[in-house]
Short mmCIF file of C-alpha atoms in Angstrom, two decimals:
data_model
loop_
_atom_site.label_atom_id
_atom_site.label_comp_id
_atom_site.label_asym_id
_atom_site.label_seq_id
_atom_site.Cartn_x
_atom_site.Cartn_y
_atom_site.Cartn_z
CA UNK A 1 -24.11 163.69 19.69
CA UNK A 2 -20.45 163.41 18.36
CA UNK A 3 -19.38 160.29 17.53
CA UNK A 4 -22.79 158.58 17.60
CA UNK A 5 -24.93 157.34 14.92
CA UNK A 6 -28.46 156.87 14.55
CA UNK A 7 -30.04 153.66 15.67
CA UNK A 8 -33.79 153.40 15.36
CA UNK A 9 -34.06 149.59 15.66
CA UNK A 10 -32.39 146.45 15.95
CA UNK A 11 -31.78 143.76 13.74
CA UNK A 12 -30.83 139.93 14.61
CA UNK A 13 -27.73 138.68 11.98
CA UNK A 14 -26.90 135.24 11.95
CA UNK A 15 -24.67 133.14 9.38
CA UNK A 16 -23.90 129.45 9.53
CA UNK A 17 -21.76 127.66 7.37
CA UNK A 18 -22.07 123.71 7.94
CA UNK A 19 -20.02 121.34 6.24
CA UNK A 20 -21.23 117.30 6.54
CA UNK A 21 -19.13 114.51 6.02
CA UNK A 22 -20.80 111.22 6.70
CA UNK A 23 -20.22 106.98 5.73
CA UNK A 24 -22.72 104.54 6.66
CA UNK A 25 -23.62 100.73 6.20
CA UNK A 26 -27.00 98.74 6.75
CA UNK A 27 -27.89 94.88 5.97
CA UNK A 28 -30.51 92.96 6.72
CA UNK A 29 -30.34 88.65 6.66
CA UNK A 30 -33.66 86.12 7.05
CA UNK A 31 -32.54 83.27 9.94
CA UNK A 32 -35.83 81.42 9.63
CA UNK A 33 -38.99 81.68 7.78
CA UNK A 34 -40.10 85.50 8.21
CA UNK A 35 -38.08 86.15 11.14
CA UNK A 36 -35.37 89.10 9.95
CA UNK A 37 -32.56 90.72 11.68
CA UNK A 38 -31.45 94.30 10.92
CA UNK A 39 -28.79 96.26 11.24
CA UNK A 40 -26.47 99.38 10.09
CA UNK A 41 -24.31 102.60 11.45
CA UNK A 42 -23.23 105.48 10.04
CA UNK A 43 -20.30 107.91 11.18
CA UNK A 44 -20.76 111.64 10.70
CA UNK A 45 -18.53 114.49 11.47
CA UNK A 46 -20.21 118.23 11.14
CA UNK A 47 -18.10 121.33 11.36
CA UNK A 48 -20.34 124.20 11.83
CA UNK A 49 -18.75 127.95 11.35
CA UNK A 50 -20.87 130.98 13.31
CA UNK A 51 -20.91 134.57 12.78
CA UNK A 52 -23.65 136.67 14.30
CA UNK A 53 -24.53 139.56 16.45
CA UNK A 54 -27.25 142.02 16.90
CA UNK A 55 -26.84 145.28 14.04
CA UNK A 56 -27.17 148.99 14.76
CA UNK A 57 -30.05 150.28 12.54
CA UNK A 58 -30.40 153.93 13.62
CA UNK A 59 -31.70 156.03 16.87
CA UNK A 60 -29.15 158.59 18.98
CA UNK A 61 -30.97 157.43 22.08
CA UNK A 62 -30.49 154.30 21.72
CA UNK A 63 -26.78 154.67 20.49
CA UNK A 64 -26.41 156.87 23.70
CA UNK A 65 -27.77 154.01 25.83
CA UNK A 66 -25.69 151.77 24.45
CA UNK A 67 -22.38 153.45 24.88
CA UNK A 68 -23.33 154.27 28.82
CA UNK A 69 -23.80 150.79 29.01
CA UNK A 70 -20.50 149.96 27.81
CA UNK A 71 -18.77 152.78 30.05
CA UNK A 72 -20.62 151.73 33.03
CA UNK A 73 -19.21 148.01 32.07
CA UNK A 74 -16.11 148.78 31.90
CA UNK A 75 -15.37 151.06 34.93
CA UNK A 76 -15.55 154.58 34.18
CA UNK A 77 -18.77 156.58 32.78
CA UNK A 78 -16.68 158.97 31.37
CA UNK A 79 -14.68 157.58 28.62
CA UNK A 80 -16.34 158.44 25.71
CA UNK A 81 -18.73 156.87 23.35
CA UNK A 82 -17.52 153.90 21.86
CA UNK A 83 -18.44 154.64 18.30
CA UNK A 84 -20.80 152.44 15.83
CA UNK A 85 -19.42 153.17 12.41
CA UNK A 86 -22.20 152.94 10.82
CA UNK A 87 -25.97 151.45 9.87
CA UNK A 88 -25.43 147.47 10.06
CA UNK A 89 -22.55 147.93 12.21
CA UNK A 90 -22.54 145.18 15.62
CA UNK A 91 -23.67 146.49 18.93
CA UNK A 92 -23.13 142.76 20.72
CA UNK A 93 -20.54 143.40 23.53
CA UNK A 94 -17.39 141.28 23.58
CA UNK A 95 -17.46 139.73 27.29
CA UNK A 96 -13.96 140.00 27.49
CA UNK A 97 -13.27 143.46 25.85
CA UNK A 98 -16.72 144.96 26.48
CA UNK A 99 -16.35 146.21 23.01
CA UNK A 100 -18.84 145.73 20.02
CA UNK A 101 -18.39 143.58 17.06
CA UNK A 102 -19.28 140.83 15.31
CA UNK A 103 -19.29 137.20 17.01
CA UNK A 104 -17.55 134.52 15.24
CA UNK A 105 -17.40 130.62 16.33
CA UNK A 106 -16.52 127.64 15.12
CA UNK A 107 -18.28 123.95 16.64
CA UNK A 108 -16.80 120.79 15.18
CA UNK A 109 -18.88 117.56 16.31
CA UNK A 110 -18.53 113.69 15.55
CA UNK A 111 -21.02 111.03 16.26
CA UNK A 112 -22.20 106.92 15.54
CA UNK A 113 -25.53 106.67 15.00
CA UNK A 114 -26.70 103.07 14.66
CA UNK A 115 -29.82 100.38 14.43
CA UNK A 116 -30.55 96.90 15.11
CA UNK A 117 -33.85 95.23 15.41
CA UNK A 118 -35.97 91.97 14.56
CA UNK A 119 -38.79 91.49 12.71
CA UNK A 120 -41.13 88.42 12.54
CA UNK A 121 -44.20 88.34 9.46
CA UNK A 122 -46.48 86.09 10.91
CA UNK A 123 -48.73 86.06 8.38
CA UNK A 124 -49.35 88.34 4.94
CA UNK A 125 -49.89 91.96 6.99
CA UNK A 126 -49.21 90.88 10.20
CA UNK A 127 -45.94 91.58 11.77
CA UNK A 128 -44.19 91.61 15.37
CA UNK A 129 -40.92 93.61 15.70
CA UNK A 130 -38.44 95.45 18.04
CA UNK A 131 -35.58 98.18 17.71
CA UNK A 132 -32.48 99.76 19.84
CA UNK A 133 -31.61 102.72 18.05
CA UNK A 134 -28.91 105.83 18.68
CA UNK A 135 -28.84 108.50 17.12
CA UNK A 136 -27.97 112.54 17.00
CA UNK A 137 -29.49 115.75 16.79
CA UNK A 138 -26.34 118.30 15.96
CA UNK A 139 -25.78 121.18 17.45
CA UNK A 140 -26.07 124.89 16.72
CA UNK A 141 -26.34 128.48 17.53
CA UNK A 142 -29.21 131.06 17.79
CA UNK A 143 -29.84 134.15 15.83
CA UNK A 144 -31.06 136.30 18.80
CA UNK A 145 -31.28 140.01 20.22
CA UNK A 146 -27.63 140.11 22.09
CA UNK A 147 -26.21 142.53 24.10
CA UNK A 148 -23.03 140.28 25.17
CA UNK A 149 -21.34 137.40 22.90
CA UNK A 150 -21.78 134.84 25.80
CA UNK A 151 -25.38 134.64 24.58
CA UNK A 152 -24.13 133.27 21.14
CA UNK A 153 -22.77 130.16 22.98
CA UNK A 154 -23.82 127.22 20.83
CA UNK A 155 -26.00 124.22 22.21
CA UNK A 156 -23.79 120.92 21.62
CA UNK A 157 -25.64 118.16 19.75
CA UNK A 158 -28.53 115.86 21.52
CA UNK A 159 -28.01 111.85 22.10
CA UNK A 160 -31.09 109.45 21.53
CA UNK A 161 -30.87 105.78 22.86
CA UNK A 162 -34.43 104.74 21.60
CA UNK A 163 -36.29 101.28 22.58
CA UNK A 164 -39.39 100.32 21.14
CA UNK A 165 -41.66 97.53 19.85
CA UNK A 166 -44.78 97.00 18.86
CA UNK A 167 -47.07 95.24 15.76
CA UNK A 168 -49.11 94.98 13.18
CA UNK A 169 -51.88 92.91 12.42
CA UNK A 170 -53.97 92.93 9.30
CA UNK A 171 -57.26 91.06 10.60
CA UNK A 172 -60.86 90.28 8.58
CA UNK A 173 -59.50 89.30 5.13
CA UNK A 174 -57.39 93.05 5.21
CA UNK A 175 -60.78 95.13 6.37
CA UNK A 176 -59.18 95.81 9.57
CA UNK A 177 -55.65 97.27 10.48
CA UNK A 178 -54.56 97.62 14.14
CA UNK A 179 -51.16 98.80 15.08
CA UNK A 180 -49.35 99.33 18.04
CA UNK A 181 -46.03 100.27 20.07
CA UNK A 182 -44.46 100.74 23.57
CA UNK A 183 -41.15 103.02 23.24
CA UNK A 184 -38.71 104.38 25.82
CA UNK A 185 -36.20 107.39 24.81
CA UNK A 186 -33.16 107.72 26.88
CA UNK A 187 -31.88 111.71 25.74
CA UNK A 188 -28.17 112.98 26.53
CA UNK A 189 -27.98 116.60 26.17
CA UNK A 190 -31.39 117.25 25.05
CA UNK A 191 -31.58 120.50 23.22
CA UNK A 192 -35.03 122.83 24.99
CA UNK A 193 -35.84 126.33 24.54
CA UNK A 194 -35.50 127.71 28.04
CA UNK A 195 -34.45 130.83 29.91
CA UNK A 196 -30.90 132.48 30.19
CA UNK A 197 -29.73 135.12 32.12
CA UNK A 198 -27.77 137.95 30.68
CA UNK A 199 -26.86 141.63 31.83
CA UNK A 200 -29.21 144.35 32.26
CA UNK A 201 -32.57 141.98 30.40
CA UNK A 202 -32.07 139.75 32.89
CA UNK A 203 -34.38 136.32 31.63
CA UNK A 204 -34.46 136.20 28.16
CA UNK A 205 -35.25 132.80 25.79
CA UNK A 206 -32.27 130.65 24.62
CA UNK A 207 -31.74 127.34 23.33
CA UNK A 208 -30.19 125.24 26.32
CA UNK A 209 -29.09 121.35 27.14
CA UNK A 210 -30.24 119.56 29.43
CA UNK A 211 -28.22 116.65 30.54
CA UNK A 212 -30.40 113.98 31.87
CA UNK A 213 -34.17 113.06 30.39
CA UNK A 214 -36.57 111.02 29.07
CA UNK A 215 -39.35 109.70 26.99
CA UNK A 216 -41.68 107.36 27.35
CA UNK A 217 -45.07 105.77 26.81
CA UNK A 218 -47.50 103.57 23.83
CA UNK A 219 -49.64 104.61 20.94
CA UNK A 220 -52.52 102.81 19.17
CA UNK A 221 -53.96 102.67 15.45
CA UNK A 222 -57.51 101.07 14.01
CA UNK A 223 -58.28 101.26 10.54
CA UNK A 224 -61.63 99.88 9.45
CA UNK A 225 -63.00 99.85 6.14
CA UNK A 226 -66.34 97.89 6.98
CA UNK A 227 -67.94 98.61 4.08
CA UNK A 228 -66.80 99.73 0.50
CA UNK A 229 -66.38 103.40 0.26
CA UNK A 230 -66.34 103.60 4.27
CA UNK A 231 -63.16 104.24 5.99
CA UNK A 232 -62.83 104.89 9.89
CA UNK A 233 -59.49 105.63 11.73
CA UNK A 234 -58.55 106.14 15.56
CA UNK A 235 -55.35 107.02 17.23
CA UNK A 236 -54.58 107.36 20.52
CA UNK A 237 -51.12 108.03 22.64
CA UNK A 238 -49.70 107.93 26.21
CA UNK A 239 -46.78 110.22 26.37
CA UNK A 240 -44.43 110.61 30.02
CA UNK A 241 -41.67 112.77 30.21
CA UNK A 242 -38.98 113.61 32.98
CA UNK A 243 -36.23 115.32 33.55
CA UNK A 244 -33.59 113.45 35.26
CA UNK A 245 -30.49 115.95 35.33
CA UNK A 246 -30.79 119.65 34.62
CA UNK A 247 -30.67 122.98 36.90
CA UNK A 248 -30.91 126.51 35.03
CA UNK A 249 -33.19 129.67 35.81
CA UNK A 250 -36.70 129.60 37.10
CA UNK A 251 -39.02 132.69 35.81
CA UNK A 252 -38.34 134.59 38.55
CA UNK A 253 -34.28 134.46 37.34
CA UNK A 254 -33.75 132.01 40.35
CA UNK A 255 -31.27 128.97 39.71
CA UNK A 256 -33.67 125.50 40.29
CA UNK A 257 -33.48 121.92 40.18
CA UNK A 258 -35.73 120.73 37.77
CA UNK A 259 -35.10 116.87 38.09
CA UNK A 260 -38.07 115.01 38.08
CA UNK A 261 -40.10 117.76 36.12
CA UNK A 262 -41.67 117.22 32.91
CA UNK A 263 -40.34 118.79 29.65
CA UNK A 264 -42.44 121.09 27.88
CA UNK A 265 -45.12 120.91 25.00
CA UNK A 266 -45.68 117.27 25.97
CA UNK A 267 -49.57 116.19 26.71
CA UNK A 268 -50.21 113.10 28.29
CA UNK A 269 -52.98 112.17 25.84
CA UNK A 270 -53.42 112.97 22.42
CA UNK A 271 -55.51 111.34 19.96
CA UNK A 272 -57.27 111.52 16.83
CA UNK A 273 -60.70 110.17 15.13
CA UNK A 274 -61.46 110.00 10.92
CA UNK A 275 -64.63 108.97 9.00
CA UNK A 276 -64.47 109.21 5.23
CA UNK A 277 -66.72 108.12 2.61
CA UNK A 278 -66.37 107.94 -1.18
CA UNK A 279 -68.92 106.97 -3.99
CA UNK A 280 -69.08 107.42 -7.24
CA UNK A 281 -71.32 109.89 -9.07
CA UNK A 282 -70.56 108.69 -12.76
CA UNK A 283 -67.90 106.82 -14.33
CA UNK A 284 -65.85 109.64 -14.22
CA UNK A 285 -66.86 111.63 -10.67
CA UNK A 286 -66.69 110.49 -7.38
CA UNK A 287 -67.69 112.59 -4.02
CA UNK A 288 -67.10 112.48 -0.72
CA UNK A 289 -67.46 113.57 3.20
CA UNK A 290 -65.55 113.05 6.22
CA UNK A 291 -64.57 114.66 9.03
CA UNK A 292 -62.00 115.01 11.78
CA UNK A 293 -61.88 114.64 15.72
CA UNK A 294 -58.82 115.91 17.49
CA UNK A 295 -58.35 115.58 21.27
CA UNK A 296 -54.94 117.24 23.26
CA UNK A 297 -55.12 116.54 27.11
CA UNK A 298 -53.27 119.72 28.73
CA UNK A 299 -49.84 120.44 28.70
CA UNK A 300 -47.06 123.43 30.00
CA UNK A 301 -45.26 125.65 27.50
CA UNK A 302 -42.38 125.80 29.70
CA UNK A 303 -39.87 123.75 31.85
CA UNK A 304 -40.65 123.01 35.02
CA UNK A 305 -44.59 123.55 34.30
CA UNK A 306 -45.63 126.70 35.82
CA UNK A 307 -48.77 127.52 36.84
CA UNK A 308 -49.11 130.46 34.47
CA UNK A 309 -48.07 128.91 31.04
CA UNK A 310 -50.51 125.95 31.47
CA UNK A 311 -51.79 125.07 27.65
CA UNK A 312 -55.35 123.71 29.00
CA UNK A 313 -56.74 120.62 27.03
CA UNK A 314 -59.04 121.04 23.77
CA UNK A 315 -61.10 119.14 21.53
CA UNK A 316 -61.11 120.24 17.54
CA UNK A 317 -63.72 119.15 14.96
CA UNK A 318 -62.93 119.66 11.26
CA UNK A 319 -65.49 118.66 8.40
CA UNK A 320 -65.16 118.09 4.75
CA UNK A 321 -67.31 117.33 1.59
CA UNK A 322 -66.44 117.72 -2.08
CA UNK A 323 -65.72 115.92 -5.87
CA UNK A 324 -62.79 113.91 -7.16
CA UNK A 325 -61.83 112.23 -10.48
CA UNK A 326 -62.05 108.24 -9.43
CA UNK A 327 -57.91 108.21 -9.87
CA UNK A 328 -57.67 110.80 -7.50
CA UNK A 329 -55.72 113.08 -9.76
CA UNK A 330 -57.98 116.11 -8.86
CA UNK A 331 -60.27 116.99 -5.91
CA UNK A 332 -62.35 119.78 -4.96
CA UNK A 333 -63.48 120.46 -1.39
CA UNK A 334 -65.28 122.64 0.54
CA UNK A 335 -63.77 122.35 4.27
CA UNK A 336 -64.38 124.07 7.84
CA UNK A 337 -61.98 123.41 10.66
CA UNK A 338 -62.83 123.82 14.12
CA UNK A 339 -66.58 124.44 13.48
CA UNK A 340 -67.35 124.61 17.21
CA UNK A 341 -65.47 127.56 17.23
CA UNK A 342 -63.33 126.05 20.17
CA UNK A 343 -60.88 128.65 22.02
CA UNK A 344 -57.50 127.43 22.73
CA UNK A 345 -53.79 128.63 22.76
CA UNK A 346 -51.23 126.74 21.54
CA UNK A 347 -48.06 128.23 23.19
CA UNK A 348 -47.13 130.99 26.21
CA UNK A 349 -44.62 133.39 26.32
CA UNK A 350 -42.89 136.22 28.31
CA UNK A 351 -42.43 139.32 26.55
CA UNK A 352 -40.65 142.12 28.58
CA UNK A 353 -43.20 142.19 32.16
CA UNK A 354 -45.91 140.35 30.04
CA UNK A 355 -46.65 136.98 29.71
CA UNK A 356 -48.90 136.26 25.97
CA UNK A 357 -51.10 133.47 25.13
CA UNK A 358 -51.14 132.75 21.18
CA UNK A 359 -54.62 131.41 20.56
CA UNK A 360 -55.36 128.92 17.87
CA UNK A 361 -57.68 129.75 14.74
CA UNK A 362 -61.24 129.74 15.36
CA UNK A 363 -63.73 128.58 13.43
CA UNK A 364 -62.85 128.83 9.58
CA UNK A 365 -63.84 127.62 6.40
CA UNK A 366 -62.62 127.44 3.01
CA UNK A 367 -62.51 125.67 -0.35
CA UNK A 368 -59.60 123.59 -1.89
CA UNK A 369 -58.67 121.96 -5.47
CA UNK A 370 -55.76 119.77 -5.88
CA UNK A 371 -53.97 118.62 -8.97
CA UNK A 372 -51.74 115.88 -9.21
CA UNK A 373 -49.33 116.16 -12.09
#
């Protein structure tokens, strides 16, 4: 076809230059025996410089569908192909011209992140403490299959106002270590893959803000060591999420409110279990075995937690045994992780009219050696 080239596939080009500029201060002063206050800020301009777009690699059809696509856009089927000079060359639409080329941007962003908190050492281990915290994520654009320019619009940078505080005590001369913490994050502009809508593919993923949300919830740690050699660990976390402020596309391409939903890829329980034991062989070879329980309550792999990207809940158990120099300079294992061979996906995804589940590895084993230089 005159004036066409080929185009057998697509190719995603993105290029980001980011330039940092930053100052920052911290102290920290003792007002009474073991009782600390700490503090510091730090200013931080980024100026980030875009240019993208998706590149013609070669197929008439294609070529041909794109130029209709541009005709039909811009009023009258028959004005000719608009040409694509070549392999590499931009098919991403200019909204405003409807004609292709690359996509360039520019995002210049300031912020103050800063810290205070307390801290009070009761005792040799044992500590008591509490933070207020802001600070930034910056913001960016995506490299991503684009048939218009608006879908290169960048995601401005995310605002964390983070309370916590928690302790920890060293109890039974140092045999036992239990830790704990309460936190609440208040997010501005929280960054979330989600879905856009764009012409003729309709939903397709982006990176979007969301105004209004927030974190919150405790964890717990135990460390015993009852015995020399022994060592047992447990971990355990209560996660809520909401979102306060944010209305975008459904997955049927329908605008929704999704205040008071829960954000994605956030369990309400998680939690973990470790045994390990070490003795020595010789004077110059130790052994050991452990293994590892992990526990994920279910979750939602997208905003809004629809019924059909559900992540269910799963239990993992991984097992371990090998040789080490006492020093721990080398080791030698022989490992298997997941050895009840549990099935499980770990994320959920629409592709074209399909929705995909990406399942976790099975059962697997293996050996490892580690050197420390």
């Amino acid at each position: 076809i005159p004036g066409l080239v080929e185009f057998d596939y697509a190719v995603n080009f993105g290029r980001q230059k980011v330039d940092t500029y930053a100052v920052f201060a911290s102290g920290e002063i003792e007002i009474a025996d073991g009782l600390k206050l700490q503090g510091g800020a730090r200013y931080t301009r980024v100026k980030r410089e875009f240019a993208g777009c998706q590149t013609n690699g070669g197929n008439p059809r294609t070529a041909l569908a794109l130029t209709n696509l541009t005709n039909i856009f811009r009023g009258a089927v028959g004005l000719g192909p608009i040409p694509l000079e070549g392999v590499n060359d931009c098919s991403t639409l200019n909204a405003t011209t409807l004609v292709p080329g690359l996509v360039t941007d520019t995002l210049d962003e300031d912020n103050i992140s800063w810290r205070a908190g307390v801290t009070w050492e009761m005792s040799p281990g044992s500590l008591l403490y509490a933070n207020v915290s802001q600070g930034f994520k910056g913001g960016g654009y995506p490299t991503l299959g684009s048939t218009l320019s608006t879908q290169y619009a960048p995601v401005i940078q995310e605002k964390l106002v983070a309370y916590e505080a928690g302790f920890k005590l060293s109890l039974l001369d140092r045999r036992m270590q239990l830790n704990g913490a309460a936190f609440y994050y208040d997010y501005s502009d929280k960054q979330i893959r989600a879905k856009v809508q764009v012409p003729i593919f309709n939903l397709v993923e982006g990176i979007v803000n969301i105004p209004k949300s927030r974190i919150y919830g405790f964890e717990g740690q135990l460390l015993v060591a009852p015995v020399n050699g022994l060592t047992l660990s447990a971990a355990a976390s209560y996660l809520k999420t909401e979102v306060r402020e944010f209305t975008g596309f459904n997955l049927s391409g329908l605008n929704q409110d999704f205040a008071g939903g829960r954000l994605p890829f956030t369990p309400t329980w998680s939690a973990i279990a470790d045994a390990d034991y070490q003795w020595a062989l010789n004077s110059s070879l130790s052994a050991f075995v452990g293994g590892t329980l992990t526990y994920s309550s279910s979750t939602n792999a997208s905003i809004g937690y629809p019924d059909r990207y559900t992540i269910p809940s799963y239990t993992t158990v991984d097992l371990r045994v090998g040789v080490k120099s006492p020093d721990d300079t080398w080791r030698f294992s022989l490992w298997g992780r997941n050895i009840t061979n549990d099935y499980y996906w770990t994320n959920v995804v629409k592709l074209n009219d399909s929705i995909v589940k990406y399942a976790a590895m099975p059962i697997t084993y293996g050996a490892s050696f580690n050197y420390k230089f």
